[in-house]
Short mmCIF file of C-alpha atoms and ligand atoms in Angstrom, two decimals:
data_model
loop_
_atom_site.label_atom_id
_atom_site.label_comp_id
_atom_site.label_asym_id
_atom_site.label_seq_id
_atom_site.Cartn_x
_atom_site.Cartn_y
_atom_site.Cartn_z
CA UNK A 1 -10.76 75.48 -30.63
CA UNK A 2 -7.25 74.85 -31.91
CA UNK A 3 -4.82 75.26 -28.00
CA UNK A 4 -1.99 74.65 -29.40
CA UNK A 5 0.17 72.90 -32.92
CA UNK A 6 3.50 71.03 -32.48
CA UNK A 7 5.70 69.32 -35.10
CA UNK A 8 8.95 66.34 -35.14
CA UNK A 9 10.66 65.83 -37.96
CA UNK A 10 14.00 62.87 -37.44
CA UNK A 11 17.38 65.24 -38.30
CA UNK A 12 18.47 62.46 -41.65
CA UNK A 13 17.93 63.78 -44.86
CA UNK A 14 17.57 62.22 -48.34
CA UNK A 15 17.89 64.33 -51.36
CA UNK A 16 16.61 63.84 -54.75
CA UNK A 17 20.44 63.81 -55.19
CA UNK A 18 20.39 60.79 -53.10
CA UNK A 19 18.17 59.03 -54.78
CA UNK A 20 20.04 59.44 -57.32
CA UNK A 21 22.50 57.03 -56.75
CA UNK A 22 19.80 54.98 -55.06
CA UNK A 23 17.26 54.01 -58.17
CA UNK A 24 16.86 55.01 -61.80
CA UNK A 25 15.20 58.17 -61.26
CA UNK A 26 16.53 61.92 -61.92
CA UNK A 27 15.72 65.50 -59.80
CA UNK A 28 14.35 66.72 -62.36
CA UNK A 29 11.67 63.79 -62.86
CA UNK A 30 11.15 63.85 -59.46
CA UNK A 31 11.05 68.38 -59.10
CA UNK A 32 8.45 67.92 -62.25
CA UNK A 33 6.43 65.48 -61.41
CA UNK A 34 5.89 66.16 -57.85
CA UNK A 35 7.44 69.04 -56.34
CA UNK A 36 9.71 67.57 -54.09
CA UNK A 37 13.24 68.34 -53.33
CA UNK A 38 13.56 66.18 -50.14
CA UNK A 39 12.72 64.68 -47.35
CA UNK A 40 13.36 63.81 -43.68
CA UNK A 41 13.93 60.19 -42.69
CA UNK A 42 14.18 58.23 -39.89
CA UNK A 43 17.32 56.23 -38.15
CA UNK A 44 16.85 52.96 -37.33
CA UNK A 45 16.40 53.81 -33.18
CA UNK A 46 13.59 56.52 -33.97
CA UNK A 47 10.16 55.14 -33.70
CA UNK A 48 6.63 56.74 -34.31
CA UNK A 49 5.56 56.77 -31.01
CA UNK A 50 8.65 58.80 -30.33
CA UNK A 51 8.33 60.76 -32.70
CA UNK A 52 4.75 61.81 -32.25
CA UNK A 53 4.95 62.14 -28.81
CA UNK A 54 7.51 64.93 -29.39
CA UNK A 55 5.39 66.70 -31.45
CA UNK A 56 2.43 66.32 -28.70
CA UNK A 57 4.90 67.62 -25.93
CA UNK A 58 5.32 70.92 -27.80
CA UNK A 59 1.64 71.04 -28.52
CA UNK A 60 0.93 70.64 -24.90
CA UNK A 61 3.48 73.24 -24.00
CA UNK A 62 2.33 75.64 -26.73
CA UNK A 63 -1.09 75.47 -25.32
CA UNK A 64 0.26 75.53 -22.04
CA UNK A 65 -1.68 72.15 -20.27
CA UNK A 66 -0.23 69.65 -18.02
CA UNK A 67 -0.81 66.15 -20.16
CA UNK A 68 -2.74 65.29 -17.22
CA UNK A 69 -5.76 67.21 -18.82
CA UNK A 70 -6.23 65.90 -21.78
CA UNK A 71 -9.06 63.46 -21.81
CA UNK A 72 -8.10 61.50 -25.19
CA UNK A 73 -4.98 61.05 -27.04
CA UNK A 74 -6.33 59.77 -30.95
CA UNK A 75 -3.47 59.22 -33.25
CA UNK A 76 -3.52 59.06 -37.05
CA UNK A 77 -0.97 56.37 -38.17
CA UNK A 78 -0.62 53.62 -40.46
CA UNK A 79 3.12 52.91 -39.61
CA UNK A 80 2.34 52.30 -35.80
CA UNK A 81 4.93 50.49 -33.68
CA UNK A 82 3.91 47.92 -33.44
CA UNK A 83 0.01 46.39 -34.23
CA UNK A 84 -0.88 46.10 -30.87
CA UNK A 85 -1.31 47.56 -28.06
CA UNK A 86 -2.17 50.99 -30.76
CA UNK A 87 0.81 53.67 -30.65
CA UNK A 88 -1.43 55.96 -28.89
CA UNK A 89 -0.82 54.31 -25.85
CA UNK A 90 3.13 54.34 -26.32
CA UNK A 91 3.10 58.11 -26.19
CA UNK A 92 0.41 58.48 -23.47
CA UNK A 93 2.60 56.91 -21.61
CA UNK A 94 6.37 59.17 -23.22
CA UNK A 95 3.49 62.23 -22.06
CA UNK A 96 2.35 60.97 -18.75
CA UNK A 97 -1.22 61.68 -19.95
CA UNK A 98 -2.54 59.77 -17.16
CA UNK A 99 -6.12 60.69 -17.73
CA UNK A 100 -6.66 60.01 -21.04
CA UNK A 101 -8.25 58.00 -23.23
CA UNK A 102 -5.33 56.46 -26.02
CA UNK A 103 -6.18 54.95 -29.45
CA UNK A 104 -4.99 54.84 -32.99
CA UNK A 105 -7.01 55.84 -36.31
CA UNK A 106 -6.16 54.38 -39.89
CA UNK A 107 -7.12 55.95 -42.30
CA UNK A 108 -3.64 56.76 -44.47
CA UNK A 109 -3.22 60.50 -45.47
CA UNK A 110 -6.19 61.86 -44.03
CA UNK A 111 -6.64 59.88 -40.72
CA UNK A 112 -5.42 63.79 -39.03
CA UNK A 113 -8.90 65.19 -40.49
CA UNK A 114 -10.56 61.99 -39.42
CA UNK A 115 -9.22 62.67 -35.80
CA UNK A 116 -10.03 66.28 -35.95
CA UNK A 117 -13.37 65.47 -36.58
CA UNK A 118 -13.78 62.68 -33.98
CA UNK A 119 -11.81 64.74 -31.36
CA UNK A 120 -14.30 67.67 -32.04
CA UNK A 121 -17.69 65.84 -31.48
CA UNK A 122 -15.69 63.71 -28.34
CA UNK A 123 -15.72 67.51 -27.31
CA UNK A 124 -19.14 68.71 -28.79
CA UNK A 125 -21.37 66.05 -26.84
CA UNK A 126 -18.96 66.71 -23.60
CA UNK A 127 -17.91 63.52 -23.11
CA UNK A 128 -14.66 65.18 -23.27
CA UNK A 129 -12.29 68.96 -22.88
CA UNK A 130 -9.43 68.72 -24.23
CA UNK A 131 -8.20 66.26 -27.06
CA UNK A 132 -4.42 65.81 -28.50
CA UNK A 133 -5.00 64.29 -32.02
CA UNK A 134 -1.54 63.56 -33.97
CA UNK A 135 -0.65 62.61 -36.90
CA UNK A 136 2.68 60.75 -37.22
CA UNK A 137 4.19 57.94 -39.65
CA UNK A 138 7.74 56.39 -40.92
CA UNK A 139 6.66 55.62 -44.03
CA UNK A 140 10.32 54.97 -44.80
CA UNK A 141 10.06 51.88 -42.96
CA UNK A 142 7.70 50.45 -45.74
CA UNK A 143 9.23 51.64 -48.19
CA UNK A 144 10.44 49.53 -50.98
CA UNK A 145 13.84 51.35 -51.72
CA UNK A 146 14.02 49.01 -54.39
CA UNK A 147 11.02 50.52 -56.80
CA UNK A 148 11.82 54.06 -57.65
CA UNK A 149 7.92 54.74 -58.39
CA UNK A 150 6.84 55.24 -54.84
CA UNK A 151 10.51 55.32 -52.56
CA UNK A 152 10.90 58.99 -54.04
CA UNK A 153 7.53 60.65 -52.45
CA UNK A 154 7.74 59.49 -49.27
CA UNK A 155 9.36 60.93 -45.87
CA UNK A 156 9.14 61.03 -41.76
CA UNK A 157 7.20 63.34 -39.64
CA UNK A 158 4.79 64.08 -37.06
CA UNK A 159 2.47 66.79 -36.60
CA UNK A 160 0.06 67.50 -33.37
CA UNK A 161 -2.63 69.90 -32.32
CA UNK A 162 -4.36 70.01 -29.26
CA UNK A 163 -8.22 70.83 -29.42
CA UNK A 164 -10.47 72.33 -26.32
CA UNK A 165 -13.45 73.86 -25.96
CA UNK A 166 -14.57 76.44 -28.36
CA UNK A 167 -15.44 80.17 -27.32
CA UNK A 168 -17.95 80.58 -29.33
CA UNK A 169 -15.60 82.82 -32.38
CA UNK A 170 -12.21 80.66 -32.53
CA UNK A 171 -12.69 76.53 -32.95
CA UNK A 172 -13.63 73.48 -35.98
CA UNK A 173 -16.35 75.34 -37.81
CA UNK A 174 -16.95 71.88 -39.92
CA UNK A 175 -15.41 68.46 -40.76
CA UNK A 176 -16.49 66.32 -43.32
CA UNK A 177 -14.37 62.73 -44.17
CA UNK A 178 -15.94 59.93 -46.46
CA UNK A 179 -14.05 56.46 -47.74
CA UNK A 180 -14.49 53.96 -51.17
CA UNK A 181 -13.91 50.77 -49.70
CA UNK A 182 -13.55 49.30 -53.40
CA UNK A 183 -10.36 50.86 -54.42
CA UNK A 184 -8.18 49.23 -51.58
CA UNK A 185 -6.09 47.93 -54.17
CA UNK A 186 -4.60 51.00 -54.88
CA UNK A 187 -2.75 51.98 -52.47
CA UNK A 188 -1.82 49.61 -49.22
CA UNK A 189 0.08 47.46 -47.62
CA UNK A 190 -1.05 43.41 -49.26
CA UNK A 191 1.27 41.97 -46.01
CA UNK A 192 1.83 42.03 -42.44
CA UNK A 193 -1.99 41.10 -41.17
CA UNK A 194 -3.87 38.16 -40.66
CA UNK A 195 -4.70 38.30 -44.37
CA UNK A 196 -1.66 37.28 -45.64
CA UNK A 197 0.75 36.43 -41.85
CA UNK A 198 4.70 38.68 -41.39
CA UNK A 199 6.36 34.78 -42.76
CA UNK A 200 4.39 35.12 -45.92
CA UNK A 201 4.73 38.59 -46.40
CA UNK A 202 8.03 38.91 -46.04
CA UNK A 203 8.98 35.90 -48.53
CA UNK A 204 7.06 37.34 -50.97
CA UNK A 205 7.90 41.12 -50.50
CA UNK A 206 4.52 42.47 -49.19
CA UNK A 207 5.68 44.31 -46.67
CA UNK A 208 5.76 47.41 -48.83
CA UNK A 209 3.38 50.11 -49.42
CA UNK A 210 2.01 49.26 -53.05
CA UNK A 211 0.41 51.79 -55.34
CA UNK A 212 -0.55 52.61 -58.36
CA UNK A 213 0.33 56.44 -58.69
CA UNK A 214 -1.86 57.14 -62.15
CA UNK A 215 -5.03 56.17 -61.05
CA UNK A 216 -4.49 57.16 -57.45
CA UNK A 217 -3.41 60.64 -58.56
CA UNK A 218 -6.32 60.79 -60.51
CA UNK A 219 -9.09 59.47 -57.69
CA UNK A 220 -7.07 62.23 -55.09
CA UNK A 221 -7.55 65.37 -57.92
CA UNK A 222 -11.30 64.45 -58.13
CA UNK A 223 -11.93 63.93 -54.11
CA UNK A 224 -10.41 66.20 -52.57
CA UNK A 225 -11.65 68.97 -55.01
CA UNK A 226 -15.25 67.34 -54.04
CA UNK A 227 -14.21 67.66 -50.36
CA UNK A 228 -13.27 70.98 -50.44
CA UNK A 229 -16.05 72.80 -52.63
CA UNK A 230 -18.33 70.29 -50.77
CA UNK A 231 -17.79 71.90 -47.38
CA UNK A 232 -16.87 75.32 -48.70
CA UNK A 233 -20.94 74.65 -49.94
CA UNK A 234 -22.05 73.13 -47.03
CA UNK A 235 -20.77 76.57 -44.97
CA UNK A 236 -22.31 78.83 -47.57
CA UNK A 237 -18.50 79.92 -47.77
CA UNK A 238 -16.07 80.28 -50.90
CA UNK A 239 -12.78 80.94 -51.04
CA UNK A 240 -12.87 84.55 -50.31
CA UNK A 241 -13.91 83.67 -46.74
CA UNK A 242 -10.49 81.43 -46.16
CA UNK A 243 -7.56 82.74 -45.24
CA UNK A 244 -5.12 80.00 -46.30
CA UNK A 245 -6.12 76.41 -47.65
CA UNK A 246 -3.89 73.86 -46.44
CA UNK A 247 -3.78 70.27 -49.10
CA UNK A 248 -2.46 67.35 -47.76
CA UNK A 249 0.93 67.58 -49.13
CA UNK A 250 1.23 64.36 -51.43
CA UNK A 251 2.20 66.35 -55.35
CA UNK A 252 1.95 70.18 -56.21
CA UNK A 253 0.30 68.98 -59.15
CA UNK A 254 -2.59 67.73 -56.71
CA UNK A 255 -2.81 70.68 -54.48
CA UNK A 256 -2.57 73.23 -57.89
CA UNK A 257 -5.46 71.36 -59.01
CA UNK A 258 -7.20 71.90 -55.46
CA UNK A 259 -7.21 75.11 -56.03
CA UNK A 260 -7.94 76.21 -59.03
CA UNK A 261 -11.16 73.62 -57.71
CA UNK A 262 -12.32 76.10 -55.41
CA UNK A 263 -10.73 79.25 -57.04
CA UNK A 264 -8.68 79.90 -54.54
CA UNK A 265 -5.30 82.24 -55.49
CA UNK A 266 -2.34 80.54 -55.58
CA UNK A 267 -1.12 82.60 -52.58
CA UNK A 268 -3.36 81.81 -50.23
CA UNK A 269 -1.82 78.11 -50.52
CA UNK A 270 -0.08 76.54 -48.16
CA UNK A 271 2.81 74.40 -49.51
CA UNK A 272 5.83 73.10 -48.35
CA UNK A 273 6.10 69.12 -49.92
CA UNK A 274 8.94 69.99 -51.13
CA UNK A 275 10.86 70.20 -47.78
CA UNK A 276 9.22 67.10 -46.37
CA UNK A 277 7.73 64.97 -49.46
CA UNK A 278 4.25 62.85 -48.66
CA UNK A 279 4.33 62.50 -44.41
CA UNK A 280 0.51 60.99 -44.48
CA UNK A 281 -1.27 61.79 -41.98
CA UNK A 282 1.25 64.00 -40.89
CA UNK A 283 1.52 66.37 -43.31
CA UNK A 284 -1.43 68.45 -42.38
CA UNK A 285 -0.79 69.42 -38.87
CA UNK A 286 2.86 69.61 -39.36
CA UNK A 287 1.93 72.09 -41.84
CA UNK A 288 -0.35 74.45 -39.66
CA UNK A 289 2.39 74.59 -37.10
CA UNK A 290 4.63 75.94 -39.54
CA UNK A 291 2.25 78.58 -40.97
CA UNK A 292 1.48 79.93 -37.45
CA UNK A 293 5.22 79.64 -36.67
CA UNK A 294 6.01 81.57 -39.93
CA UNK A 295 2.73 84.16 -40.06
CA UNK A 296 0.63 82.52 -42.96
CA UNK A 297 -1.53 81.54 -40.71
CA UNK A 298 -2.77 84.12 -37.90
CA UNK A 299 -5.26 84.63 -34.70
CA UNK A 300 -9.12 85.04 -36.60
CA UNK A 301 -7.74 83.36 -39.69
CA UNK A 302 -10.59 81.11 -40.70
CA UNK A 303 -8.12 77.46 -42.68
CA UNK A 304 -9.76 75.14 -45.37
CA UNK A 305 -7.76 71.66 -45.20
CA UNK A 306 -8.23 68.83 -47.66
CA UNK A 307 -6.90 65.74 -47.87
CA UNK A 308 -7.02 62.21 -49.80
CA UNK A 309 -5.98 58.80 -49.58
CA UNK A 310 -5.34 55.03 -48.78
CA UNK A 311 -8.59 53.30 -48.72
CA UNK A 312 -9.88 55.43 -50.24
CA UNK A 313 -10.47 57.73 -47.49
CA UNK A 314 -10.82 61.32 -48.43
CA UNK A 315 -12.62 64.42 -46.08
CA UNK A 316 -11.72 68.24 -45.25
CA UNK A 317 -12.60 70.77 -42.49
CA UNK A 318 -13.02 74.87 -41.87
CA UNK A 319 -10.95 75.67 -38.67
CA UNK A 320 -11.40 78.86 -37.49
CA UNK A 321 -7.83 80.35 -35.83
O1 LIG B 1 -0.88 60.31 -50.43
C1 LIG B 1 -2.03 60.69 -50.65
C2 LIG B 1 -1.78 59.45 -52.50
N1 LIG B 1 -0.86 59.49 -52.93
C3 LIG B 1 -0.95 60.60 -53.82
O2 LIG B 1 -1.85 61.16 -54.26
C4 LIG B 1 0.12 60.24 -54.98
C5 LIG B 1 -0.47 60.24 -56.29
N2 LIG B 1 0.10 59.48 -57.47
C6 LIG B 1 1.33 61.15 -58.01
O3 LIG B 1 2.03 61.53 -57.43
C7 LIG B 1 1.93 60.34 -59.24
O4 LIG B 1 1.06 59.16 -60.13
C8 LIG B 1 3.32 60.16 -59.40
C9 LIG B 1 4.17 61.14 -58.59
C10 LIG B 1 3.72 58.57 -58.11
C11 LIG B 1 3.91 59.15 -60.83
O5 LIG B 1 3.99 60.23 -61.17
P1 LIG B 1 2.43 60.32 -62.92
O6 LIG B 1 3.16 61.68 -63.57
O7 LIG B 1 1.80 59.94 -63.03
O8 LIG B 1 3.98 59.37 -63.37
P2 LIG B 1 3.62 57.74 -64.10
O9 LIG B 1 3.12 56.66 -62.88
O10 LIG B 1 3.01 57.65 -64.98
O11 LIG B 1 4.87 57.21 -64.50
C12 LIG B 1 5.43 58.09 -66.19
C13 LIG B 1 7.11 57.98 -66.23
C14 LIG B 1 6.71 55.76 -65.92
O12 LIG B 1 7.37 55.69 -67.98
P3 LIG B 1 6.81 55.24 -69.00
O13 LIG B 1 5.75 54.37 -68.65
O14 LIG B 1 6.14 56.42 -69.00
O15 LIG B 1 8.17 54.82 -69.63
C15 LIG B 1 7.44 55.21 -65.12
O16 LIG B 1 7.87 54.47 -65.48
O17 LIG B 1 7.83 57.66 -65.10
C16 LIG B 1 8.47 56.71 -64.53
N3 LIG B 1 8.86 56.85 -62.97
C17 LIG B 1 10.23 57.00 -63.50
N4 LIG B 1 10.73 58.08 -63.71
C18 LIG B 1 11.92 58.25 -62.84
C19 LIG B 1 8.10 55.81 -62.41
N5 LIG B 1 8.71 57.19 -61.45
C20 LIG B 1 9.88 57.43 -61.77
C21 LIG B 1 11.03 58.13 -61.46
N6 LIG B 1 11.88 58.41 -61.67
N7 LIG B 1 10.89 58.10 -59.93
#
């Protein structure tokens, strides 16, 4: 079950009006096509590990769990501090989680659901008792600020949950994860790995996130709808059995389409994309923490989460709070 949640965002805010001064765009275009109004962006000194550690610390406090009791830290990110070691290891050191295994997951915007699925399996198999799952990104470091088609979309944040053994009533009811590696070029950062080394990548401007927006949009709508429908059907549930749908916050139009696909009324859908933009792996745990804080999620509620991202990857989960 979820013992505690937390979130962290950088201090600096970038509004649509700010972006109007940077690229040829308008506040109206961004709002109409995405629903985004502002996003938080990191300063030069901010690191993904520090943001993730802050969110993790808050989640541990909420769970009233000392960091030494963690058996694992699973950190979902595509913007880790360095290629290796894992950002999770930096977070482990910052939290003093001396008994935890720590590793990263790369599943882009679906990373948190992948991490949740794995954490749930570790606990169910008896291999772990307490697992910290974090989704955290500084996407603005891989944003091409000259590309209006992508730079208006993303923001930086971290969200975290502490997972412990269920009590038979509360906990992760089910998870579903999928991927399709045939579509990698549609959403990726092409340079900076072993395929295109850094020096070449920098020279050819390949160290930035690239996205075929329209294509990704079509796949996201289908896959998020499929994932939400699949997990409901598999568990003999309908929208009426769900108190809150938390979809990945990439685009208001995708959120609306996902809700419609599973006949979920919009008042049961959590939306904060207007305030943060697309924060990739952070978006769902960030929204979950907010929803618990502002009362949209209550003890006893059943929550459906669903995401889609680069890879492509997609997935869903149902959690009983
Ligand atoms: O996190 C998971 C993965 N990501 C997503 O799920 C994002 C998926 N994609 C999307 O959300 C949408 O495709 C976007 C928001 C990225 C773009 O919306 P769209 O309705 O698909 O627009 P488009 O790419 O088809 O572009 C429409 C027009 C184009 O102009 P022309 O060719 O019609 O003259 C673009 O050049 O809008 C233009 N455009 C812009 N105009 C003003 C593109 N970006 C901007 C901009 N400001 N920032």
